[in-house]
Amino acid sequence: MRLFITGGAGFIGSNFIRHLLKQYPDYKVINFDKLTYAGNLDNLRDVADNSKYSFIRGDICDRQAVDEAIKGADVVINFAAESHVDRSIEGANEFIKTNVLGTQTLLDAARTAHVYRFMQISTDEVMGSCEANEYFTESSPLRPNSPYAASKTAAEHFVRAAHITFGMDVVTTRASNNYGPYQFPEKLIPLMITNAVEDQALPVYGDGKNVRDWLYVEDCCRAIDAVMHKGRSGEVYNIGSRAEKTNLEVITTLLDLLGKPHSLITYVKDRLGHDRRYATDPTKIEQELGWQAQESFESGMEKTVRWYQSHTKWVARTRSGDYIKYYERMYSSR
Ligand code: NAD
Ligand code: DAU
């Protein structure tokens, strides 16, 4: 099997490539990534010399480059995206380009290349914010609230259209908030860990009571693997771990694991359009594909904190250069 993976130098993509090379030593894996600020080949340093793995630097919006790289692929898995909500609030154009136009470019190239299956890595955010005690299923209406979520929703529609119009074999996943090793420190958990390690303030948006369902990245990789191999064409699968926590619960857990004082918590201006709660019902993937989250919130958080503590060089490199400018822009006048 030959897998064409886009965005494999990012957080979930790099964990997924590592998962594949371990579980399926016969599979060939091509990682096609533009290496934006979020893409980092350091994330794959330990597998870079694996003879079954190859890397191509390229943009999913560049049809010619995609046509060349996709030749011979059996399955496309599209992780490539602009993925951070706060950046989409600053400006949505890159999100529309990569997440919408890029996905359609890949669909066209995959159809021309007679790829057997196209897998879209979407997000639970396409369904917007849910009420207390409400759980989104795969048939809940799509009500994206941020420019990021709107672009991911548009991409999903083009994937669905390719299935209906051209009969392409497509599957889509909607995962909840992932966390774990190699996550870029603009996202809540790595940002809070790396700030706390340096005794810097921890910027909590609003009242800190927004709820997310935290999914350990290796559980997400196993779910994507299950959908890739066994998911039914044209179907959508939610991936959730039934581990709902408020942001304050997450942050105090991290501070306790690090042995740092809760006084580092600093309330700052809320995110515009901030979704209050994400919670999906993962019954479909559990019953149809036999997948279940294995990592508990407590053990996943402990592993994650220890990973960041022991990868100081990786942290220092990701928190330098443009990251410092981003942090000042985003937080200095908040
Ligand atoms: P990330 O930001 O860490 O990585 C994105 C990767 O895509 C980077 O390597 C980047 O270089 C690459 N990329 C960006 N634009 C590109 C382009 N035009 N062409 C080729 N490569 C490009 O993202 P992540 O957190 O690993 O998320 C991966 C996917 O999973 C995204 O599609 C995201 O929407 C989805 N998702 C993420 C989460 C989460 O909690 N992180 C949850 C659900 C779904
Ligand atoms: O639900 C899946 C989505 O999860 C993915 O599709 C996105 O790619 C991913 O970024 C994530 O989106 P969120 O907006 O939920 O994640 P983020 O880590 O940015 O924020 C999590 C919560 O923490 C959210 O309520 C906002 C809050 N927050 C975040 C940051 C960065 C803070 O309070 N302070 C912060 O500094």
PDB file of N, CA and C in Angstrom, residues 179-245:
ATOM      1  N   TYR A 179      -4.114  16.334  21.905  1.00  0.00           N
ATOM      2  CA  TYR A 179      -2.950  16.838  22.643  1.00  0.00           C
ATOM      3  C   TYR A 179      -1.934  15.711  22.727  1.00  0.00           C
ATOM      4  N   GLY A 180      -0.675  16.075  22.992  1.00  0.00           N
ATOM      5  CA  GLY A 180       0.385  15.068  23.095  1.00  0.00           C
ATOM      6  C   GLY A 180       1.680  15.614  22.529  1.00  0.00           C
ATOM      7  N   PRO A 181       2.676  14.730  22.312  1.00  0.00           N
ATOM      8  CA  PRO A 181       3.980  15.162  21.821  1.00  0.00           C
ATOM      9  C   PRO A 181       3.922  15.855  20.464  1.00  0.00           C
ATOM     10  N   TYR A 182       4.812  16.799  20.258  1.00  0.00           N
ATOM     11  CA  TYR A 182       5.019  17.504  18.979  1.00  0.00           C
ATOM     12  C   TYR A 182       3.916  18.495  18.625  1.00  0.00           C
ATOM     13  N   GLN A 183       3.089  18.898  19.594  1.00  0.00           N
ATOM     14  CA  GLN A 183       2.067  19.905  19.259  1.00  0.00           C
ATOM     15  C   GLN A 183       2.693  21.299  19.349  1.00  0.00           C
ATOM     16  N   PHE A 184       2.474  22.097  18.338  1.00  0.00           N
ATOM     17  CA  PHE A 184       3.065  23.440  18.269  1.00  0.00           C
ATOM     18  C   PHE A 184       2.536  24.301  19.424  1.00  0.00           C
ATOM     19  N   PRO A 185       3.415  25.023  20.126  1.00  0.00           N
ATOM     20  CA  PRO A 185       2.998  25.716  21.354  1.00  0.00           C
ATOM     21  C   PRO A 185       2.182  26.998  21.164  1.00  0.00           C
ATOM     22  N   GLU A 186       1.348  27.024  20.130  1.00  0.00           N
ATOM     23  CA  GLU A 186       0.336  28.086  20.024  1.00  0.00           C
ATOM     24  C   GLU A 186      -0.989  27.567  20.589  1.00  0.00           C
ATOM     25  N   LYS A 187      -1.130  26.239  20.709  1.00  0.00           N
ATOM     26  CA  LYS A 187      -2.374  25.612  21.168  1.00  0.00           C
ATOM     27  C   LYS A 187      -2.354  25.524  22.697  1.00  0.00           C
ATOM     28  N   LEU A 188      -3.540  25.420  23.294  1.00  0.00           N
ATOM     29  CA  LEU A 188      -3.674  25.575  24.744  1.00  0.00           C
ATOM     30  C   LEU A 188      -2.649  24.763  25.560  1.00  0.00           C
ATOM     31  N   ILE A 189      -2.642  23.446  25.390  1.00  0.00           N
ATOM     32  CA  ILE A 189      -1.852  22.622  26.323  1.00  0.00           C
ATOM     33  C   ILE A 189      -0.341  22.871  26.207  1.00  0.00           C
ATOM     34  N   PRO A 190       0.246  22.810  24.994  1.00  0.00           N
ATOM     35  CA  PRO A 190       1.697  23.083  24.949  1.00  0.00           C
ATOM     36  C   PRO A 190       2.050  24.523  25.302  1.00  0.00           C
ATOM     37  N   LEU A 191       1.143  25.474  25.006  1.00  0.00           N
ATOM     38  CA  LEU A 191       1.425  26.869  25.364  1.00  0.00           C
ATOM     39  C   LEU A 191       1.499  27.005  26.889  1.00  0.00           C
ATOM     40  N   MET A 192       0.542  26.368  27.566  1.00  0.00           N
ATOM     41  CA  MET A 192       0.512  26.490  29.032  1.00  0.00           C
ATOM     42  C   MET A 192       1.699  25.756  29.670  1.00  0.00           C
ATOM     43  N   ILE A 193       2.034  24.576  29.145  1.00  0.00           N
ATOM     44  CA  ILE A 193       3.178  23.847  29.732  1.00  0.00           C
ATOM     45  C   ILE A 193       4.451  24.670  29.556  1.00  0.00           C
ATOM     46  N   THR A 194       4.694  25.140  28.326  1.00  0.00           N
ATOM     47  CA  THR A 194       5.978  25.798  28.071  1.00  0.00           C
ATOM     48  C   THR A 194       6.072  27.157  28.787  1.00  0.00           C
ATOM     49  N   ASN A 195       4.932  27.855  28.918  1.00  0.00           N
ATOM     50  CA  ASN A 195       4.951  29.094  29.712  1.00  0.00           C
ATOM     51  C   ASN A 195       5.227  28.787  31.179  1.00  0.00           C
ATOM     52  N   ALA A 196       4.538  27.781  31.713  1.00  0.00           N
ATOM     53  CA  ALA A 196       4.681  27.471  33.147  1.00  0.00           C
ATOM     54  C   ALA A 196       6.113  27.056  33.484  1.00  0.00           C
ATOM     55  N   VAL A 197       6.723  26.281  32.591  1.00  0.00           N
ATOM     56  CA  VAL A 197       8.108  25.855  32.828  1.00  0.00           C
ATOM     57  C   VAL A 197       9.009  27.073  33.009  1.00  0.00           C
ATOM     58  N   GLU A 198       8.695  28.145  32.268  1.00  0.00           N
ATOM     59  CA  GLU A 198       9.512  29.375  32.364  1.00  0.00           C
ATOM     60  C   GLU A 198       8.936  30.385  33.363  1.00  0.00           C
ATOM     61  N   ASP A 199       7.981  29.926  34.186  1.00  0.00           N
ATOM     62  CA  ASP A 199       7.326  30.797  35.189  1.00  0.00           C
ATOM     63  C   ASP A 199       6.701  32.038  34.565  1.00  0.00           C
ATOM     64  N   GLN A 200       6.212  31.892  33.330  1.00  0.00           N
ATOM     65  CA  GLN A 200       5.504  33.010  32.670  1.00  0.00           C
ATOM     66  C   GLN A 200       4.011  32.895  32.953  1.00  0.00           C
ATOM     67  N   ALA A 201       3.299  34.026  32.805  1.00  0.00           N
ATOM     68  CA  ALA A 201       1.844  34.032  33.023  1.00  0.00           C
ATOM     69  C   ALA A 201       1.146  33.074  32.056  1.00  0.00           C
ATOM     70  N   LEU A 202       0.038  32.470  32.520  1.00  0.00           N
ATOM     71  CA  LEU A 202      -0.751  31.569  31.671  1.00  0.00           C
ATOM     72  C   LEU A 202      -2.033  32.308  31.260  1.00  0.00           C
ATOM     73  N   PRO A 203      -2.128  32.737  29.995  1.00  0.00           N
ATOM     74  CA  PRO A 203      -3.257  33.575  29.557  1.00  0.00           C
ATOM     75  C   PRO A 203      -4.530  32.770  29.324  1.00  0.00           C
ATOM     76  N   VAL A 204      -5.495  32.921  30.228  1.00  0.00           N
ATOM     77  CA  VAL A 204      -6.765  32.190  30.115  1.00  0.00           C
ATOM     78  C   VAL A 204      -7.805  33.114  29.491  1.00  0.00           C
ATOM     79  N   TYR A 205      -8.401  32.686  28.388  1.00  0.00           N
ATOM     80  CA  TYR A 205      -9.397  33.513  27.710  1.00  0.00           C
ATOM     81  C   TYR A 205     -10.714  33.504  28.497  1.00  0.00           C
ATOM     82  N   GLY A 206     -11.303  34.699  28.666  1.00  0.00           N
ATOM     83  CA  GLY A 206     -12.633  34.792  29.287  1.00  0.00           C
ATOM     84  C   GLY A 206     -12.616  34.255  30.707  1.00  0.00           C
ATOM     85  N   ASP A 207     -13.645  33.445  31.033  1.00  0.00           N
ATOM     86  CA  ASP A 207     -13.735  32.931  32.408  1.00  0.00           C
ATOM     87  C   ASP A 207     -13.075  31.558  32.575  1.00  0.00           C
ATOM     88  N   GLY A 208     -12.506  31.025  31.498  1.00  0.00           N
ATOM     89  CA  GLY A 208     -11.793  29.743  31.590  1.00  0.00           C
ATOM     90  C   GLY A 208     -12.715  28.543  31.708  1.00  0.00           C
ATOM     91  N   LYS A 209     -14.015  28.759  31.490  1.00  0.00           N
ATOM     92  CA  LYS A 209     -14.952  27.639  31.693  1.00  0.00           C
ATOM     93  C   LYS A 209     -15.411  27.008  30.375  1.00  0.00           C
ATOM     94  N   ASN A 210     -14.749  27.353  29.288  1.00  0.00           N
ATOM     95  CA  ASN A 210     -15.065  26.694  28.011  1.00  0.00           C
ATOM     96  C   ASN A 210     -14.640  25.227  28.108  1.00  0.00           C
ATOM     97  N   VAL A 211     -15.421  24.381  27.484  1.00  0.00           N
ATOM     98  CA  VAL A 211     -15.185  22.925  27.616  1.00  0.00           C
ATOM     99  C   VAL A 211     -14.714  22.334  26.282  1.00  0.00           C
ATOM    100  N   ARG A 212     -13.703  21.467  26.369  1.00  0.00           N
ATOM    101  CA  ARG A 212     -13.235  20.710  25.211  1.00  0.00           C
ATOM    102  C   ARG A 212     -13.137  19.236  25.620  1.00  0.00           C
ATOM    103  N   ASP A 213     -13.239  18.344  24.624  1.00  0.00           N
ATOM    104  CA  ASP A 213     -13.111  16.901  24.871  1.00  0.00           C
ATOM    105  C   ASP A 213     -11.696  16.494  24.451  1.00  0.00           C
ATOM    106  N   TRP A 214     -10.814  16.260  25.423  1.00  0.00           N
ATOM    107  CA  TRP A 214      -9.384  16.097  25.129  1.00  0.00           C
ATOM    108  C   TRP A 214      -9.035  14.667  24.711  1.00  0.00           C
ATOM    109  N   LEU A 215      -8.435  14.561  23.540  1.00  0.00           N
ATOM    110  CA  LEU A 215      -8.135  13.262  22.907  1.00  0.00           C
ATOM    111  C   LEU A 215      -6.622  13.123  22.758  1.00  0.00           C
ATOM    112  N   TYR A 216      -6.062  12.070  23.351  1.00  0.00           N
ATOM    113  CA  TYR A 216      -4.612  11.870  23.240  1.00  0.00           C
ATOM    114  C   TYR A 216      -4.283  11.516  21.786  1.00  0.00           C
ATOM    115  N   VAL A 217      -3.222  12.131  21.248  1.00  0.00           N
ATOM    116  CA  VAL A 217      -2.985  12.043  19.802  1.00  0.00           C
ATOM    117  C   VAL A 217      -2.813  10.596  19.310  1.00  0.00           C
ATOM    118  N   GLU A 218      -2.245   9.709  20.146  1.00  0.00           N
ATOM    119  CA  GLU A 218      -2.079   8.319  19.673  1.00  0.00           C
ATOM    120  C   GLU A 218      -3.431   7.626  19.521  1.00  0.00           C
ATOM    121  N   ASP A 219      -4.397   7.992  20.372  1.00  0.00           N
ATOM    122  CA  ASP A 219      -5.753   7.451  20.198  1.00  0.00           C
ATOM    123  C   ASP A 219      -6.338   7.949  18.881  1.00  0.00           C
ATOM    124  N   CYS A 220      -6.089   9.211  18.577  1.00  0.00           N
ATOM    125  CA  CYS A 220      -6.603   9.776  17.321  1.00  0.00           C
ATOM    126  C   CYS A 220      -5.973   9.048  16.123  1.00  0.00           C
ATOM    127  N   CYS A 221      -4.679   8.763  16.209  1.00  0.00           N
ATOM    128  CA  CYS A 221      -3.996   8.060  15.107  1.00  0.00           C
ATOM    129  C   CYS A 221      -4.593   6.668  14.900  1.00  0.00           C
ATOM    130  N   ARG A 222      -4.908   5.975  15.978  1.00  0.00           N
ATOM    131  CA  ARG A 222      -5.521   4.639  15.839  1.00  0.00           C
ATOM    132  C   ARG A 222      -6.911   4.753  15.222  1.00  0.00           C
ATOM    133  N   ALA A 223      -7.607   5.821  15.549  1.00  0.00           N
ATOM    134  CA  ALA A 223      -8.949   6.012  14.975  1.00  0.00           C
ATOM    135  C   ALA A 223      -8.852   6.302  13.471  1.00  0.00           C
ATOM    136  N   ILE A 224      -7.902   7.136  13.082  1.00  0.00           N
ATOM    137  CA  ILE A 224      -7.734   7.463  11.656  1.00  0.00           C
ATOM    138  C   ILE A 224      -7.345   6.191  10.891  1.00  0.00           C
ATOM    139  N   ASP A 225      -6.494   5.395  11.498  1.00  0.00           N
ATOM    140  CA  ASP A 225      -6.094   4.106  10.926  1.00  0.00           C
ATOM    141  C   ASP A 225      -7.332   3.222  10.704  1.00  0.00           C
ATOM    142  N   ALA A 226      -8.207   3.150  11.710  1.00  0.00           N
ATOM    143  CA  ALA A 226      -9.414   2.300  11.604  1.00  0.00           C
ATOM    144  C   ALA A 226     -10.329   2.806  10.488  1.00  0.00           C
ATOM    145  N   VAL A 227     -10.508   4.115  10.409  1.00  0.00           N
ATOM    146  CA  VAL A 227     -11.396   4.672   9.370  1.00  0.00           C
ATOM    147  C   VAL A 227     -10.772   4.462   7.986  1.00  0.00           C
ATOM    148  N   MET A 228      -9.461   4.651   7.891  1.00  0.00           N
ATOM    149  CA  MET A 228      -8.782   4.471   6.599  1.00  0.00           C
ATOM    150  C   MET A 228      -8.973   3.035   6.083  1.00  0.00           C
ATOM    151  N   HIS A 229      -8.837   2.068   6.981  1.00  0.00           N
ATOM    152  CA  HIS A 229      -8.921   0.664   6.551  1.00  0.00           C
ATOM    153  C   HIS A 229     -10.347   0.141   6.458  1.00  0.00           C
ATOM    154  N   LYS A 230     -11.215   0.585   7.411  1.00  0.00           N
ATOM    155  CA  LYS A 230     -12.522  -0.084   7.520  1.00  0.00           C
ATOM    156  C   LYS A 230     -13.723   0.844   7.376  1.00  0.00           C
ATOM    157  N   GLY A 231     -13.485   2.165   7.291  1.00  0.00           N
ATOM    158  CA  GLY A 231     -14.608   3.102   7.201  1.00  0.00           C
ATOM    159  C   GLY A 231     -15.384   2.905   5.903  1.00  0.00           C
ATOM    160  N   ARG A 232     -16.687   3.155   5.966  1.00  0.00           N
ATOM    161  CA  ARG A 232     -17.520   3.001   4.761  1.00  0.00           C
ATOM    162  C   ARG A 232     -17.436   4.250   3.897  1.00  0.00           C
ATOM    163  N   SER A 233     -17.321   4.036   2.606  1.00  0.00           N
ATOM    164  CA  SER A 233     -17.178   5.168   1.681  1.00  0.00           C
ATOM    165  C   SER A 233     -18.356   6.132   1.803  1.00  0.00           C
ATOM    166  N   GLY A 234     -18.035   7.420   1.810  1.00  0.00           N
ATOM    167  CA  GLY A 234     -19.061   8.466   1.883  1.00  0.00           C
ATOM    168  C   GLY A 234     -19.460   8.804   3.305  1.00  0.00           C
ATOM    169  N   GLU A 235     -18.899   8.086   4.273  1.00  0.00           N
ATOM    170  CA  GLU A 235     -19.317   8.293   5.674  1.00  0.00           C
ATOM    171  C   GLU A 235     -18.387   9.270   6.416  1.00  0.00           C
ATOM    172  N   VAL A 236     -18.965   9.821   7.481  1.00  0.00           N
ATOM    173  CA  VAL A 236     -18.223  10.700   8.396  1.00  0.00           C
ATOM    174  C   VAL A 236     -18.134   9.966   9.737  1.00  0.00           C
ATOM    175  N   TYR A 237     -16.985  10.060  10.410  1.00  0.00           N
ATOM    176  CA  TYR A 237     -16.829   9.437  11.739  1.00  0.00           C
ATOM    177  C   TYR A 237     -16.325  10.462  12.755  1.00  0.00           C
ATOM    178  N   ASN A 238     -17.084  10.646  13.819  1.00  0.00           N
ATOM    179  CA  ASN A 238     -16.604  11.467  14.932  1.00  0.00           C
ATOM    180  C   ASN A 238     -15.537  10.689  15.702  1.00  0.00           C
ATOM    181  N   ILE A 239     -14.542  11.427  16.209  1.00  0.00           N
ATOM    182  CA  ILE A 239     -13.542  10.794  17.078  1.00  0.00           C
ATOM    183  C   ILE A 239     -13.497  11.610  18.365  1.00  0.00           C
ATOM    184  N   GLY A 240     -13.977  11.031  19.443  1.00  0.00           N
ATOM    185  CA  GLY A 240     -13.980  11.744  20.718  1.00  0.00           C
ATOM    186  C   GLY A 240     -13.614  10.778  21.828  1.00  0.00           C
ATOM    187  N   SER A 241     -13.200  11.327  22.976  1.00  0.00           N
ATOM    188  CA  SER A 241     -12.731  10.414  24.024  1.00  0.00           C
ATOM    189  C   SER A 241     -13.543  10.515  25.313  1.00  0.00           C
ATOM    190  N   ARG A 242     -14.659  11.223  25.264  1.00  0.00           N
ATOM    191  CA  ARG A 242     -15.513  11.390  26.445  1.00  0.00           C
ATOM    192  C   ARG A 242     -14.693  11.900  27.634  1.00  0.00           C
ATOM    193  N   ALA A 243     -13.803  12.865  27.360  1.00  0.00           N
ATOM    194  CA  ALA A 243     -12.957  13.424  28.428  1.00  0.00           C
ATOM    195  C   ALA A 243     -13.136  14.939  28.439  1.00  0.00           C
ATOM    196  N   GLU A 244     -14.358  15.368  28.748  1.00  0.00           N
ATOM    197  CA  GLU A 244     -14.652  16.803  28.747  1.00  0.00           C
ATOM    198  C   GLU A 244     -14.045  17.483  29.970  1.00  0.00           C
ATOM    199  N   LYS A 245     -13.361  18.576  29.728  1.00  0.00           N
ATOM    200  CA  LYS A 245     -12.773  19.366  30.833  1.00  0.00           C
ATOM    201  C   LYS A 245     -12.899  20.840  30.499  1.00  0.00           C
TER     202      LYS A 245
END
